[in-house]
mmCIF file of C-alpha atoms in Angstrom:
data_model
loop_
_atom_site.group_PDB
_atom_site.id
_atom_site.type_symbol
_atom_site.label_atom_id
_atom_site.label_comp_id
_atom_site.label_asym_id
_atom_site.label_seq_id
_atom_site.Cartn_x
_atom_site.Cartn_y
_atom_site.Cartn_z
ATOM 1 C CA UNK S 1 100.687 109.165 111.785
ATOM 2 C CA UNK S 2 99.496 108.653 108.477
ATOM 3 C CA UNK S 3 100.565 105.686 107.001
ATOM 4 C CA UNK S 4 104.126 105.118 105.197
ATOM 5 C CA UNK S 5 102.630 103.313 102.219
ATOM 6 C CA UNK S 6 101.088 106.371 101.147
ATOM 7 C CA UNK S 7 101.427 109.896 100.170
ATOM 8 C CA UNK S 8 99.699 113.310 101.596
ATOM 9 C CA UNK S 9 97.091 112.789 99.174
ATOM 10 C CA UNK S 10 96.264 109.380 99.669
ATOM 11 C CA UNK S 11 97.617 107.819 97.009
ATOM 12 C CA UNK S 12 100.065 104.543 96.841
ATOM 13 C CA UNK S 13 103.224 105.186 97.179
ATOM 14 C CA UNK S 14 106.269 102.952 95.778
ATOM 15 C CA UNK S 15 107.867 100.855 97.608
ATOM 16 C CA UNK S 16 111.197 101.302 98.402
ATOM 17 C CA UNK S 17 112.401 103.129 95.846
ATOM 18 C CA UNK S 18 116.817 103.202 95.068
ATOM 19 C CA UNK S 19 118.632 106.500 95.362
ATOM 20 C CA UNK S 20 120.705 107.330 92.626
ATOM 21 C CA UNK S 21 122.113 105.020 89.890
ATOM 22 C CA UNK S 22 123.910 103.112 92.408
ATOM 23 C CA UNK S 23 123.356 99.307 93.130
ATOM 24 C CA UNK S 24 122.357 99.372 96.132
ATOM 25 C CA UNK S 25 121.174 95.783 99.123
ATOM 26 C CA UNK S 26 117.673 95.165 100.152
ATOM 27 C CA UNK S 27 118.430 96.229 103.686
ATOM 28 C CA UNK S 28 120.101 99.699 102.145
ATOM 29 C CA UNK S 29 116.506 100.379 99.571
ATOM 30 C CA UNK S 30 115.063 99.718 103.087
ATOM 31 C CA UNK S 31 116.962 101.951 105.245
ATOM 32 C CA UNK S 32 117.155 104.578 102.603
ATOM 33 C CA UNK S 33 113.285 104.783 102.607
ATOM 34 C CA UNK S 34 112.953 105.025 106.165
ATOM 35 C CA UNK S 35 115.724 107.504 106.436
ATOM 36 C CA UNK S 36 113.455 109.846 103.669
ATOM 37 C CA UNK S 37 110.609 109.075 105.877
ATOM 38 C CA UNK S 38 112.107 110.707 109.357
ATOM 39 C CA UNK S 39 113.731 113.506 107.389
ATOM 40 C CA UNK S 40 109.784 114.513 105.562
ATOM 41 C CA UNK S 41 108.452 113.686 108.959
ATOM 42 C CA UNK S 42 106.298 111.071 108.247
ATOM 43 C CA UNK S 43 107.931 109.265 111.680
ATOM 44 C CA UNK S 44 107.838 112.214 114.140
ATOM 45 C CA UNK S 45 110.437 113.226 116.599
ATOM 46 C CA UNK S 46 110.037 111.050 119.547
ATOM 47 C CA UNK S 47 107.620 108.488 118.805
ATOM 48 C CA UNK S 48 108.512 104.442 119.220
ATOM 49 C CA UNK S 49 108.348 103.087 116.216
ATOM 50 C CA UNK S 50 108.388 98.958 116.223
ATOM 51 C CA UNK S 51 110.194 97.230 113.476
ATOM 52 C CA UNK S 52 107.039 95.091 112.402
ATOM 53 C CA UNK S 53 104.809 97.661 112.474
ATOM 54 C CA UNK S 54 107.083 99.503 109.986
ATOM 55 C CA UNK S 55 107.669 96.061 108.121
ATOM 56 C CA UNK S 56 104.015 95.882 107.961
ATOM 57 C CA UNK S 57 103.697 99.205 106.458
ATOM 58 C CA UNK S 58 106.175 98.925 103.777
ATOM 59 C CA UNK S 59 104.604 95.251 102.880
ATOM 60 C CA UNK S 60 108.900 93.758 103.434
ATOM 61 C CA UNK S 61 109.423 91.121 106.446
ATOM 62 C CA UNK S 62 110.524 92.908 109.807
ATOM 63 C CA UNK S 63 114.190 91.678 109.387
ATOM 64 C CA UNK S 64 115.442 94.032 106.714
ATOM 65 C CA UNK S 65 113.408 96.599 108.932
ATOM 66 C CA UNK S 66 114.945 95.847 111.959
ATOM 67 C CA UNK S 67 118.487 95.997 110.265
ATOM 68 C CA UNK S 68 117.971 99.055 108.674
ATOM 69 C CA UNK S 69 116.385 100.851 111.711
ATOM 70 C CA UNK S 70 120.130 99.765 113.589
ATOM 71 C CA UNK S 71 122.050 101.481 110.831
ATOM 72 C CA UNK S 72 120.008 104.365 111.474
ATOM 73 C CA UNK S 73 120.591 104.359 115.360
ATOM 74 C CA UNK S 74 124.175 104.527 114.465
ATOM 75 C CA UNK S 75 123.579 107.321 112.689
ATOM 76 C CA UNK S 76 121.941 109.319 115.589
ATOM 77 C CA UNK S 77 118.715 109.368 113.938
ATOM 78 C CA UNK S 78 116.803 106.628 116.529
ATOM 79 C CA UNK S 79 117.521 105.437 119.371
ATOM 80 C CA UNK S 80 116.351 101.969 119.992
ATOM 81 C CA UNK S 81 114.206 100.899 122.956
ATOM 82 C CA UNK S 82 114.676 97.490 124.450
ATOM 83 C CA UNK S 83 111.524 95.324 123.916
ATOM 84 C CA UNK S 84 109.922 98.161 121.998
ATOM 85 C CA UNK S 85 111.433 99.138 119.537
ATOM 86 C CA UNK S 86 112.832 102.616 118.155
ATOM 87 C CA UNK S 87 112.331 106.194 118.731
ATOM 88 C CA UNK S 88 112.890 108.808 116.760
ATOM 89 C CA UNK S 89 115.408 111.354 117.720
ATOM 90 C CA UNK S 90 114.341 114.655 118.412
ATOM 91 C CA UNK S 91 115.750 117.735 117.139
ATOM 92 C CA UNK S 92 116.172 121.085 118.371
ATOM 93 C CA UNK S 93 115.366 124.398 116.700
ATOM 94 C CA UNK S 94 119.458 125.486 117.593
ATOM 95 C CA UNK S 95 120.191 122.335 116.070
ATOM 96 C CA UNK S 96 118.540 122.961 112.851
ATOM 97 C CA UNK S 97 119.822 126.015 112.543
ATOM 98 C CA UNK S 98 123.142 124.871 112.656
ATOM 99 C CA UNK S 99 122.946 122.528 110.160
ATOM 100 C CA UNK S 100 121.461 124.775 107.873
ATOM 101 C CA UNK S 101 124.237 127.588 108.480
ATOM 102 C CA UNK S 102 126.776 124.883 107.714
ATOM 103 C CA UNK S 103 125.318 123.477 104.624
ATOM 104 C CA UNK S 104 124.962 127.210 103.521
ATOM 105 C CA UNK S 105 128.797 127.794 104.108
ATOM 106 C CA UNK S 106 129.706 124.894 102.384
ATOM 107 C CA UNK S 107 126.902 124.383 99.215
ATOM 108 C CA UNK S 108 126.585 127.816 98.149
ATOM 109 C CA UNK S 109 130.254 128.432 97.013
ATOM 110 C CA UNK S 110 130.502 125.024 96.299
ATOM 111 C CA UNK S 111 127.501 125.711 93.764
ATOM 112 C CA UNK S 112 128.421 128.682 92.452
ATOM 113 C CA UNK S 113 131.975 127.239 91.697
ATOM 114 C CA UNK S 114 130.277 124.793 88.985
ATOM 115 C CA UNK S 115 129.041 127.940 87.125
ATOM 116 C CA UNK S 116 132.736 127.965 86.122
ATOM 117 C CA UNK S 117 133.671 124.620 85.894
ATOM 118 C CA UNK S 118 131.135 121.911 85.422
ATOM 119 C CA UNK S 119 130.504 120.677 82.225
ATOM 120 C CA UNK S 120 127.285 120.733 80.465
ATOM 121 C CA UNK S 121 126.827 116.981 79.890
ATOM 122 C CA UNK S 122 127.396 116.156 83.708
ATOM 123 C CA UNK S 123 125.036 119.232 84.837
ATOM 124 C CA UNK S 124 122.432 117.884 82.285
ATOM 125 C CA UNK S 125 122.295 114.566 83.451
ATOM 126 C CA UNK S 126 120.924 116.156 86.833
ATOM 127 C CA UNK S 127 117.368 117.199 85.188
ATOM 128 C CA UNK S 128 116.012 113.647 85.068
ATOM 129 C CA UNK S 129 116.272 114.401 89.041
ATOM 130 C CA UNK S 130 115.493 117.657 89.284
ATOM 131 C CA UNK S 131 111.835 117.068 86.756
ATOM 132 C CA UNK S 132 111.370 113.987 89.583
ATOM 133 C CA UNK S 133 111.275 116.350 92.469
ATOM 134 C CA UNK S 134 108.830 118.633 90.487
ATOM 135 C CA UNK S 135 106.837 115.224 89.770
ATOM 136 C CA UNK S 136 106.990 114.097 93.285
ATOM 137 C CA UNK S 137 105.777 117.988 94.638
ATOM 138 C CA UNK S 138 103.072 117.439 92.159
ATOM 139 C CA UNK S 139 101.960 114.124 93.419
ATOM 140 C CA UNK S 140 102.265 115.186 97.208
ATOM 141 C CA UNK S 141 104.893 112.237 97.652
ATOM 142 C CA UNK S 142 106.779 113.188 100.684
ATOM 143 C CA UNK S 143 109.256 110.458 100.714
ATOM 144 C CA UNK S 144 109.276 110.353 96.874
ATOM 145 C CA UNK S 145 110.349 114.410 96.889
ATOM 146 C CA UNK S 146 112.960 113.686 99.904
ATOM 147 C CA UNK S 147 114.903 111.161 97.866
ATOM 148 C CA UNK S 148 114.740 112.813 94.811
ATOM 149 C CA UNK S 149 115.867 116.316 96.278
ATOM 150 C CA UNK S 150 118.667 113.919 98.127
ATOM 151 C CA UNK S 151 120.160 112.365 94.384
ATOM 152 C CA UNK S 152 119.982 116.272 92.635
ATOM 153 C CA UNK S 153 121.956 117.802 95.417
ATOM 154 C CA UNK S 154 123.770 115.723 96.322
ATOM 155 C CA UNK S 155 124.947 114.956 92.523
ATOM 156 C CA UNK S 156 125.272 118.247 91.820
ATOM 157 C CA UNK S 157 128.045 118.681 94.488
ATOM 158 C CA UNK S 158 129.902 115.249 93.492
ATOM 159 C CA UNK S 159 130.367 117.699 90.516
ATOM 160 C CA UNK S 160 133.103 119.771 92.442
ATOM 161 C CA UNK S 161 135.329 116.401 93.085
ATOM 162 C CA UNK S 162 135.205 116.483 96.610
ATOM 163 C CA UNK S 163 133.820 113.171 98.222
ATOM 164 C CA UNK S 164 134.651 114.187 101.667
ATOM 165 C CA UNK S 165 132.966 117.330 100.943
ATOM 166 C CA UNK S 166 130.075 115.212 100.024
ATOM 167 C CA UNK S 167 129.585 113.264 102.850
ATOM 168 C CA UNK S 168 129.424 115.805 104.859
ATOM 169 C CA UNK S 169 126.761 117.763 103.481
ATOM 170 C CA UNK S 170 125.006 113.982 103.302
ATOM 171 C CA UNK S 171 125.287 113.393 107.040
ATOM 172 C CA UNK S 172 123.749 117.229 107.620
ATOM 173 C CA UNK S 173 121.171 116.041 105.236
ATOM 174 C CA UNK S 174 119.898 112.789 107.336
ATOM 175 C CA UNK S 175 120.094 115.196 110.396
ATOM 176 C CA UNK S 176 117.714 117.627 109.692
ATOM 177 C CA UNK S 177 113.646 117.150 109.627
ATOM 178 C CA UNK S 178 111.275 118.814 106.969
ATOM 179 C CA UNK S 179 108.409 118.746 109.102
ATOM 180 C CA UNK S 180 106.945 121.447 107.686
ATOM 181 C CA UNK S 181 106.727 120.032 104.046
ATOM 182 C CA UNK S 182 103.387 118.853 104.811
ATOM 183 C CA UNK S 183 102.165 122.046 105.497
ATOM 184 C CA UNK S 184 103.602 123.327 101.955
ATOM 185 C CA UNK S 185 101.791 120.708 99.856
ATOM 186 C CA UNK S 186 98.420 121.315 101.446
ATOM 187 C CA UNK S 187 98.752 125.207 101.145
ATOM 188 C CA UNK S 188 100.322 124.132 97.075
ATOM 189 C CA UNK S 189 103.428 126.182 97.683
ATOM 190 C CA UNK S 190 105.407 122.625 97.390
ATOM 191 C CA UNK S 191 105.643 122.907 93.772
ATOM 192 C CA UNK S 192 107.222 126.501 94.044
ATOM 193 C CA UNK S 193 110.173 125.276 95.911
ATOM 194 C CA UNK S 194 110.464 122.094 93.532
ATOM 195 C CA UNK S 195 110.732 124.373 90.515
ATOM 196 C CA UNK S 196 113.688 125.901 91.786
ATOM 197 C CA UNK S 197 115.908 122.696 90.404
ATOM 198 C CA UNK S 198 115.443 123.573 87.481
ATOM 199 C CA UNK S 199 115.616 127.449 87.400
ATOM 200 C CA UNK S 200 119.186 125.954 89.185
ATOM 201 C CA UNK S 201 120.121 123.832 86.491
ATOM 202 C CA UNK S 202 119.256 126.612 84.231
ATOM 203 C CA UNK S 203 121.461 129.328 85.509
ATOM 204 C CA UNK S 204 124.223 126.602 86.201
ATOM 205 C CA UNK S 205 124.498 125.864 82.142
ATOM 206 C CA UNK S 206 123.997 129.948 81.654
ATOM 207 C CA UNK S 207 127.202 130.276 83.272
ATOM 208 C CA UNK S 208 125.418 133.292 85.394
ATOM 209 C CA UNK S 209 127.493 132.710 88.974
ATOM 210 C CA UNK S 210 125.213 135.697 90.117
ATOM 211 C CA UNK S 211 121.632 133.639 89.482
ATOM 212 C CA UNK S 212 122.954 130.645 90.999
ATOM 213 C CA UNK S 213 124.129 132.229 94.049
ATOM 214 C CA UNK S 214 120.639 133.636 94.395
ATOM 215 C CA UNK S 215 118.832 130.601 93.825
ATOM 216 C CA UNK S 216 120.658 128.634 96.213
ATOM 217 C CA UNK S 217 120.679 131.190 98.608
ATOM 218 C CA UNK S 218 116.588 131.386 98.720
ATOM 219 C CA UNK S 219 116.601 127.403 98.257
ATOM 220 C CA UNK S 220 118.552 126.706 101.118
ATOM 221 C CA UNK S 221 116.523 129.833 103.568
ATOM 222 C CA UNK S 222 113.821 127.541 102.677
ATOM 223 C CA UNK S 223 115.221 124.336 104.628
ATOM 224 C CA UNK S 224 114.971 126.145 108.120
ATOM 225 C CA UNK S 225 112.822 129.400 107.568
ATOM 226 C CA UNK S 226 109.984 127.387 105.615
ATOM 227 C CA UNK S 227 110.807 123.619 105.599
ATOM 228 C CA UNK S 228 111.523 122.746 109.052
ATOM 229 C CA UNK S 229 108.793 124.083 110.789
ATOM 230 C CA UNK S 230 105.998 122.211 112.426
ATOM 231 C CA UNK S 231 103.065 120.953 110.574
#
């Protein structure tokens, strides 16, 4: 596995980086980056992964690790191993699929609702987001483009008033994998998909309810026709 502390490309990535504006522990920076990590794939389905080694990679002590990996076994993403440490769930192809049919049941009308009713301050305060996932496609920053993508959508939805709604499109989020995200920035086709924030945005402050339910249509195909398979 290539190591956490850097991108596809080689290059350093930041450490531990906060999603949102939120204020936010040590231990939650921590398990939010690791969290970003399974989802791009850069921990792979069924490997034991030990909290020091991880610590190690992410240049923190293992505690905060350690922690965080135990709020992600909660979460159904690892299972721990006694003396080892934690494996990474695996997940099935039926499975992904029915995330992605739920998030499409519940996101794209959701979306297309805020044509009508968001205003244009709160949908313009998504950009600085949505320009960081292009930034992050450009750099090849896995983990970088995973949190980023996390913060737009999951911004843009707290824009329909629903927290519950929002939660659970969250929780469908930390169960799916983007495996095949590597596989997009090597062939340059991440940068395509990135783009499509914005061309969202766009036809969100257009007012064109037809656009946005076909950009979010093709964004979200993406997630399990494109996205999620193997590298």
């Amino acid at each position: 596995m290539r190591d956490m502390a850097q991108n596809t490309r080689g290059a350093e990535m930041p450490a531990l980086p906060r999603l949102g504006g939120r204020r936010s522990s040590y231990r939650e920076r921590v398990a939010d980056a690791l969290r970003a990590a399974l989802i791009a794939g850069e921990l792979r389905p069924g490997e034991v992964y030990s909290a020091p080694s991880l610590a190690a990679r992410f240049g923190v002590s293992a505690t905060p690790v350690r922690e965080a990996m135990l709020d992600l076994a909660k979460e159904g993403l690892v299972d721990t191993v006694p003396n080892k440490g934690f494996r990474v769930t695996v997940v099935s192809d039926q499975q992904l699929d029915e995330y992605t049919h739920i998030r499409a049941l519940i996101e794209i009308p959701t979306v297309v609702e805020l044509a009508r009713t968001a205003d244009r301050v709160s949908l313009e305060a998504l950009r600085p987001a949505a320009r960081e996932i292009v930034t992050a496609a450009v750099a090849g920053d896995l983990i970088a483009y995973v949190e980023a993508d996390t913060r737009f959508h999951l911004g843009l939805l707290a824009l329909a008033g629903n927290a519950h709604l929002v939660e659970v499109v969250a929780d469908l989020r930390k169960r799916s994998r983007l495996y095949g995200l590597t596989a997009l920035v090597e062939a340059g086709r991440l940068l395509a998909s990135a783009e499509e924030h914005l061309e969202l945005l766009d036809a969100l402050l257009e007012r064109d309810e037809k656009a946005v339910h076909a950009v979010m249509t093709r964004h979200l195909g993406h997630v399990r026709s494109l996205w999620a398979a193997p590298d």
